[in-house]
Amino acid sequence: MTVSSPSRDVRPARGADERTLHVLDFFRILEVLAEGARSPQGRALCGTVRPFPDPEAAREALAEVEALGRLEPDMGLPPVGGLREIGPHLRTARKAGVVLGVEALLEVRDTLEACARVQEYLEDAAAEGSILGRYAGRMRPLDLLVDRFARVFGPRGEILDGASPRLAAIREELRRVRGRIRSRLEALLRERDLAPAVQDDFVTVRDGRYVVPLRTDFRGYLDGIVHDRSRTGQTFFVEPLEVVELNNRMGSLLEEEEEEIRRILAELTAWVGREAGAIAANVAVAAHLDLLAARWHLARRLGGVRPEVVEARELGLREARHPLLLLRADEPVVPVDLFVGGEEVGGARLLLITGANAGGKTVALKTAGLLVLMARSGLFVPAAEGSRVGWFDPVFADIGDEQDLDRHLSTFTGHLGRLREALEGADAGTLVLLDELGAGTDPREGGGLALAVLEALLDAGSTVIGTTHLEGLKGFAYARPDAENAAVAFDGETGRPLYRLVYGRTGRSNAFEVAERTGFPPRVLARARAYAAGGDEPGAGFLHEIERARDEALEAARRAREAEAEARRRLEEAERRLREAEAARRRAREEAWEEARAEIQRARKGLARVIRRFARREISQQEAEAQVARIERRMEAAVREAPEPAERGAPPREGEWVRIKGVGREGRVVEIKDGQALVDLGGLRVTASPAQLEPAAPSAPRPAGGGVRVQAQPRAGGEVVLVGCRVDEALRRLDRALDGAVLAGQGELKVVHGRGTGALRRAVREALDADVRVAGWRALDGDAATVAELSGR
């Protein structure tokens, strides 16, 4: 496909004029882009791609391409196969009384089915959370129309019997009549006395009527109508009189079939006309998805990345490569770093590239311009990850031969015209690309003109990338703080170009070396060197001195950066060791707290076993109290040995409710003595330091008294009301109530949780199922309460 300059029906370019798009090879990139499209609509859209008018639109397009790339491994690319160019068919279908032909309707059918597949793809993308899923809502389902097409047309485009009941009846009658005709004729052929007259033993059709072939010398042997004669003249095709009526009936049925098919097609055409707007909208979405697929296909071919589009007027392309050089694939492309306006070049808005011919100056210039246009157009660029493209508007390029014989313009006057256009449109957002500044005329006058142009562009706030051979321009770039020199690198031993840029340096033209490599006559080249000996341009020595001083400064800066990096590395190593030590202390603290929690849990279970054994009279009251005392000492030791928290609060007072940090148990402070707090945990009393305690909400009254009092006989059950509590608070209150009931020797505990949504009831019963203190439970009060039967009852 060939993509040319936009015609009248293509939206005008924004961000660059036609000449700039042409010299930067933008239209050639669009040709490559179109190769990745798989539908006529997608290919047409590829030809209309232009730089977006604002940064957000460019970022959105790039994000969509990236989103499609993430979907491809699992979902593939959008299934646009089957899309046809049906715009003319839709316009025709909207006209009253017009009937689309079968071929046109089949193209509409294929397009509808393709759109349905694309809509399913987008719905799956939405389920995956892709930003492309938003397009699913922009497509209108046309299932009824698709189903109608499926009933009318078969897979090979044939019109099915089921297209209408009348068509089915007509075709059924046709089959019956044809069968009768063939039976009559085949019976005639089998008659023994007719055998000599029959040329071939078969029945055929002429003029839509069934006939039999008779030899010419037996023409009058069979009464009938002659419809045709063979090319050799040896055979007549005769319709016997006895099948004339059946052939007439068949002809009538064929006319009825044709009339019914036309009615069906007219009905289908009218339906398509009514839905033409929705069909066109669906096709537009599918075509946009195909354009995205073409963008992604181009990105993969180029090894491209999503550039960061920034508002600043800067360019930060690392390892950039010209796309067209990459696509040739005949040899590796050397990447080049392209910086202007950013921190890499100290904010310099002029990048002046110098060096020998065939060293890559113009390629670097065109690479910078083309990649800016591609990023602005929503295309990935062949560069390294993290590359930045600033928002330049417009981009202006003067590259190549501007000679125009039709308008009697020389190369130099053509360049002057382009420079005038650049000066007239230059502002703070403009990126100007100028190749071979000052060339094409007297070097002194050309250099002066180039200096004036660069000054004017920089004064207007524009960003400029230029190439030149003139020494005066190199000095200009050194003299201005908003300018930066860059030289194309050459191999010092072979003299061959390395096709990369060395920033902060100017390059020699190396004209003699280039001429020698191209096979220039040695005698002529020697004479040229003699003529040039001692003829260095004024200021060349000064430039070399500047470069030497700059190299020394850069080396000093490099050593300073290395020292800073080493200091930073040592600091990071010290911080890492500190973090590891802190992490180890934290793990030790957590392990100690976990051990304390486990010990207290074991103590609780031991207490429950003591009470159960006492309730069953397996041990005496004295033995039970002795075991409880041992359990209290174990809990107190676990709390005492747990590490103290890093933060200390205000010391608790007697009577306050507290929680032991890390253990999760709540109780009331009974006594403060010798800097230690005696805490009653529902009958169990433990000693803890104030730093291990934190305030807790007041709880239900606990059994009073010191230590655990073991009663000889269990009492009737108590009650705890949890209605209105959140689940976590309810479970804490239930735990305290079970403690109190067990320690009080109760046989059961009534838990009032209410009906509600059932969440609290389920949580309570799950907790009772898992609690060693509970032997079982039963529902009460119509499921509004649960009675917990305590162990040992």
CSV table of C-alpha atoms in Angstrom, one decimal, residues 60-305:
chain,number,residue,atom,x,y,z
A,60,GLU,CA,-3.8,7.8,25.6
A,61,ALA,CA,-3.0,6.3,22.2
A,62,LEU,CA,0.3,5.0,23.5
A,63,ALA,CA,-1.4,3.5,26.5
A,64,GLU,CA,-3.9,1.7,24.3
A,65,VAL,CA,-1.2,0.2,22.2
A,66,GLU,CA,0.6,-1.0,25.4
A,67,ALA,CA,-2.7,-2.4,26.7
A,68,LEU,CA,-3.2,-4.4,23.5
A,69,GLY,CA,0.3,-5.8,23.8
A,70,ARG,CA,-0.5,-7.0,27.3
A,71,LEU,CA,-3.6,-8.8,26.1
A,72,GLU,CA,-2.0,-10.5,23.1
A,73,PRO,CA,-0.3,-13.4,24.9
A,74,ASP,CA,-3.6,-14.7,26.3
A,75,MET,CA,-6.2,-13.3,24.0
A,76,GLY,CA,-4.4,-12.7,20.7
A,77,LEU,CA,-5.1,-9.6,18.6
A,78,PRO,CA,-8.6,-8.3,17.9
A,79,PRO,CA,-10.4,-10.7,15.5
A,80,VAL,CA,-11.1,-8.2,12.7
A,81,GLY,CA,-10.9,-10.8,9.9
A,82,GLY,CA,-14.1,-10.6,7.8
A,83,LEU,CA,-14.4,-6.8,7.9
A,84,ARG,CA,-15.4,-5.7,4.4
A,85,GLU,CA,-15.6,-2.2,2.9
A,86,ILE,CA,-19.4,-1.9,3.2
A,87,GLY,CA,-19.8,1.9,3.3
A,88,PRO,CA,-21.4,2.1,-0.2
A,89,HIS,CA,-23.7,-0.8,0.7
A,90,LEU,CA,-24.9,1.0,3.8
A,91,ARG,CA,-25.6,4.2,1.8
A,92,THR,CA,-27.5,2.2,-0.8
A,93,ALA,CA,-29.5,0.3,1.8
A,94,ARG,CA,-30.8,3.6,3.2
A,95,LYS,CA,-32.5,4.4,-0.1
A,96,ALA,CA,-36.2,3.5,-0.4
A,97,GLY,CA,-37.0,0.7,-2.8
A,98,VAL,CA,-33.4,-0.3,-3.5
A,99,VAL,CA,-32.5,-4.0,-3.0
A,100,LEU,CA,-28.9,-5.0,-2.3
A,101,GLY,CA,-27.5,-8.0,-4.3
A,102,VAL,CA,-26.5,-11.2,-2.7
A,103,GLU,CA,-22.7,-10.4,-2.9
A,104,ALA,CA,-23.3,-7.0,-1.2
A,105,LEU,CA,-25.4,-8.6,1.5
A,106,LEU,CA,-22.8,-11.3,2.1
A,107,GLU,CA,-20.2,-8.6,2.6
A,108,VAL,CA,-22.5,-7.0,5.2
A,109,ARG,CA,-23.0,-10.4,6.9
A,110,ASP,CA,-19.3,-11.0,7.1
A,111,THR,CA,-18.8,-7.5,8.6
A,112,LEU,CA,-21.5,-8.0,11.2
A,113,GLU,CA,-20.1,-11.3,12.3
A,114,ALA,CA,-16.6,-9.8,12.5
A,115,CYS,CA,-18.0,-6.9,14.6
A,116,ALA,CA,-19.7,-9.4,16.9
A,117,ARG,CA,-16.4,-11.2,17.5
A,118,VAL,CA,-14.6,-7.9,18.2
A,119,GLN,CA,-17.3,-7.0,20.7
A,120,GLU,CA,-16.8,-10.3,22.5
A,121,TYR,CA,-13.0,-9.7,22.5
A,122,LEU,CA,-13.6,-6.3,24.1
A,123,GLU,CA,-15.9,-7.7,26.7
A,124,ASP,CA,-13.2,-10.2,27.6
A,125,ALA,CA,-10.7,-7.3,27.8
A,126,ALA,CA,-13.0,-5.5,30.1
A,127,ALA,CA,-13.2,-8.6,32.3
A,128,GLU,CA,-9.4,-8.5,32.4
A,129,GLY,CA,-9.5,-4.9,33.6
A,130,SER,CA,-7.9,-3.6,30.3
A,131,ILE,CA,-8.5,0.0,29.3
A,132,LEU,CA,-9.6,-1.3,25.9
A,133,GLY,CA,-12.7,-2.8,27.6
A,134,ARG,CA,-14.3,0.7,27.5
A,135,TYR,CA,-14.8,0.3,23.7
A,136,ALA,CA,-17.2,-2.7,24.3
A,137,GLY,CA,-19.9,-0.2,25.5
A,138,ARG,CA,-19.5,1.8,22.2
A,139,MET,CA,-20.6,-1.2,20.1
A,140,ARG,CA,-24.3,-1.9,19.8
A,141,PRO,CA,-25.2,-5.6,19.7
A,142,LEU,CA,-27.1,-6.5,16.5
A,143,ASP,CA,-27.8,-10.1,17.4
A,144,LEU,CA,-31.2,-10.2,15.8
A,145,LEU,CA,-29.9,-9.0,12.5
A,146,VAL,CA,-26.9,-11.4,12.6
A,147,ASP,CA,-29.4,-14.3,13.3
A,148,ARG,CA,-31.5,-13.2,10.4
A,149,PHE,CA,-28.5,-13.3,8.1
A,150,ALA,CA,-27.7,-16.8,9.4
A,151,ARG,CA,-31.2,-18.0,8.6
A,152,VAL,CA,-31.1,-16.6,5.0
A,153,PHE,CA,-27.5,-17.5,3.9
A,154,GLY,CA,-25.5,-20.6,4.2
A,155,PRO,CA,-21.8,-20.8,4.8
A,156,ARG,CA,-21.0,-20.8,1.1
A,157,GLY,CA,-23.4,-17.8,0.4
A,158,GLU,CA,-26.3,-19.9,-0.8
A,159,ILE,CA,-29.9,-18.9,0.2
A,160,LEU,CA,-31.3,-21.4,2.6
A,161,ASP,CA,-34.7,-23.0,2.4
A,162,GLY,CA,-35.4,-21.8,5.9
A,163,ALA,CA,-35.1,-18.1,4.8
A,164,SER,CA,-38.9,-18.1,4.8
A,165,PRO,CA,-41.8,-20.6,5.1
A,166,ARG,CA,-43.0,-19.8,1.6
A,167,LEU,CA,-39.5,-20.3,0.1
A,168,ALA,CA,-39.3,-23.7,1.9
A,169,ALA,CA,-42.7,-24.7,0.4
A,170,ILE,CA,-41.8,-23.6,-3.1
A,171,ARG,CA,-38.5,-25.5,-3.1
A,172,GLU,CA,-40.2,-28.6,-1.7
A,173,GLU,CA,-42.7,-28.5,-4.6
A,174,LEU,CA,-39.8,-27.9,-7.0
A,175,ARG,CA,-38.0,-31.0,-5.8
A,176,ARG,CA,-41.2,-33.0,-6.2
A,177,VAL,CA,-41.9,-31.8,-9.8
A,178,ARG,CA,-38.3,-32.3,-10.9
A,179,GLY,CA,-38.4,-35.8,-9.5
A,180,ARG,CA,-41.5,-36.6,-11.5
A,181,ILE,CA,-40.0,-35.1,-14.7
A,182,ARG,CA,-36.7,-37.1,-14.3
A,183,SER,CA,-38.7,-40.3,-13.6
A,184,ARG,CA,-40.8,-39.9,-16.8
A,185,LEU,CA,-37.8,-39.1,-19.0
A,186,GLU,CA,-35.6,-41.9,-17.5
A,187,ALA,CA,-38.5,-44.3,-18.2
A,188,LEU,CA,-38.6,-43.2,-21.8
A,189,LEU,CA,-34.8,-43.7,-22.2
A,190,ARG,CA,-35.2,-47.3,-20.8
A,191,GLU,CA,-37.8,-48.2,-23.4
A,192,ARG,CA,-36.2,-50.8,-25.8
A,193,ASP,CA,-37.7,-49.4,-29.1
A,194,LEU,CA,-36.3,-45.9,-28.3
A,195,ALA,CA,-32.8,-47.0,-27.6
A,196,PRO,CA,-31.5,-46.6,-31.2
A,197,ALA,CA,-32.7,-43.0,-31.3
A,198,VAL,CA,-31.1,-41.8,-28.0
A,199,GLN,CA,-27.6,-40.3,-28.5
A,200,ASP,CA,-26.6,-40.5,-24.8
A,201,ASP,CA,-28.2,-42.2,-21.9
A,202,PHE,CA,-28.8,-39.1,-19.8
A,203,VAL,CA,-31.3,-36.4,-19.1
A,204,THR,CA,-30.2,-32.7,-19.3
A,205,VAL,CA,-31.6,-29.2,-19.2
A,206,ARG,CA,-31.9,-26.6,-22.0
A,207,ASP,CA,-33.6,-23.2,-21.5
A,208,GLY,CA,-34.6,-24.2,-18.0
A,209,ARG,CA,-36.5,-27.3,-19.3
A,210,TYR,CA,-35.7,-31.0,-19.0
A,211,VAL,CA,-34.9,-32.6,-22.4
A,212,VAL,CA,-33.4,-35.9,-23.8
A,213,PRO,CA,-30.7,-36.1,-26.5
A,214,LEU,CA,-31.8,-37.7,-29.8
A,215,ARG,CA,-29.6,-38.5,-32.8
A,216,THR,CA,-30.3,-36.2,-35.8
A,217,ASP,CA,-31.4,-39.2,-38.0
A,218,PHE,CA,-34.1,-40.0,-35.5
A,219,ARG,CA,-35.5,-36.5,-35.1
A,220,GLY,CA,-39.0,-37.5,-35.9
A,221,TYR,CA,-38.9,-40.6,-33.8
A,222,LEU,CA,-40.2,-38.9,-30.7
A,223,ASP,CA,-43.0,-36.4,-30.5
A,224,GLY,CA,-41.7,-33.3,-28.7
A,225,ILE,CA,-40.2,-29.8,-28.9
A,226,VAL,CA,-36.6,-29.3,-30.1
A,227,HIS,CA,-34.8,-26.8,-27.8
A,228,ASP,CA,-31.2,-27.0,-29.0
A,229,ARG,CA,-28.7,-28.7,-31.2
A,230,SER,CA,-25.1,-29.8,-30.4
A,231,ARG,CA,-22.1,-28.1,-31.8
A,232,THR,CA,-21.3,-31.1,-34.0
A,233,GLY,CA,-24.9,-31.1,-35.3
A,234,GLN,CA,-25.2,-34.8,-34.5
A,235,THR,CA,-27.6,-34.3,-31.5
A,236,PHE,CA,-31.0,-32.6,-31.0
A,237,PHE,CA,-32.3,-31.9,-27.5
A,238,VAL,CA,-35.9,-32.7,-27.4
A,239,GLU,CA,-38.6,-32.1,-24.8
A,240,PRO,CA,-41.1,-34.9,-25.0
A,241,LEU,CA,-44.7,-33.8,-25.1
A,242,GLU,CA,-45.6,-35.9,-22.1
A,243,VAL,CA,-43.4,-33.7,-19.8
A,244,VAL,CA,-44.3,-30.3,-21.2
A,245,GLU,CA,-46.9,-29.6,-18.5
A,246,LEU,CA,-44.5,-30.7,-15.8
A,247,ASN,CA,-41.8,-28.4,-17.2
A,248,ASN,CA,-44.3,-25.6,-17.4
A,249,ARG,CA,-45.1,-26.1,-13.7
A,250,MET,CA,-41.4,-26.2,-12.9
A,251,GLY,CA,-40.9,-22.9,-14.7
A,252,SER,CA,-43.8,-21.3,-12.7
A,253,LEU,CA,-42.3,-22.5,-9.5
A,254,LEU,CA,-38.8,-21.1,-10.4
A,255,GLU,CA,-40.4,-17.7,-11.0
A,256,GLU,CA,-42.2,-17.9,-7.7
A,257,GLU,CA,-38.8,-18.9,-6.0
A,258,GLU,CA,-37.1,-15.9,-7.7
A,259,GLU,CA,-39.9,-13.5,-6.5
A,260,GLU,CA,-39.7,-14.8,-2.9
A,261,ILE,CA,-35.9,-14.5,-2.8
A,262,ARG,CA,-36.2,-10.9,-4.1
A,263,ARG,CA,-38.7,-10.2,-1.3
A,264,ILE,CA,-36.4,-11.7,1.3
A,265,LEU,CA,-33.4,-9.7,0.0
A,266,ALA,CA,-35.5,-6.5,0.0
A,267,GLU,CA,-36.6,-7.2,3.6
A,268,LEU,CA,-33.0,-7.8,4.6
A,269,THR,CA,-31.8,-4.6,2.8
A,270,ALA,CA,-34.4,-2.5,4.6
A,271,TRP,CA,-33.3,-3.9,7.9
A,272,VAL,CA,-29.7,-3.1,7.1
A,273,GLY,CA,-30.7,0.4,6.1
A,274,ARG,CA,-32.5,0.9,9.5
A,275,GLU,CA,-29.4,-0.2,11.4
A,276,ALA,CA,-26.9,1.5,9.1
A,277,GLY,CA,-25.8,4.0,11.7
A,278,ALA,CA,-25.2,1.3,14.4
A,279,ILE,CA,-23.4,-0.9,11.9
A,280,ALA,CA,-21.1,2.0,10.8
A,281,ALA,CA,-20.4,2.8,14.5
A,282,ASN,CA,-19.5,-0.8,15.2
A,283,VAL,CA,-17.2,-0.9,12.1
A,284,ALA,CA,-15.5,2.3,13.3
A,285,VAL,CA,-14.7,0.6,16.7
A,286,ALA,CA,-13.4,-2.5,15.0
A,287,ALA,CA,-11.3,-0.4,12.6
A,288,HIS,CA,-9.8,1.5,15.5
A,289,LEU,CA,-8.9,-1.9,17.1
A,290,ASP,CA,-7.3,-2.9,13.9
A,291,LEU,CA,-5.3,0.4,13.8
A,292,LEU,CA,-4.1,-0.4,17.4
A,293,ALA,CA,-3.1,-3.9,16.2
A,294,ALA,CA,-1.1,-2.3,13.4
A,295,ARG,CA,0.6,0.1,15.8
A,296,TRP,CA,1.5,-2.9,18.1
A,297,HIS,CA,2.7,-4.9,15.0
A,298,LEU,CA,5.0,-2.0,14.0
A,299,ALA,CA,6.3,-1.7,17.6
A,300,ARG,CA,7.3,-5.3,17.6
A,301,ARG,CA,9.0,-5.1,14.2
A,302,LEU,CA,11.0,-2.1,15.4
A,303,GLY,CA,11.7,-3.4,18.9
A,304,GLY,CA,10.0,-0.2,20.0
A,305,VAL,CA,9.1,1.1,23.5
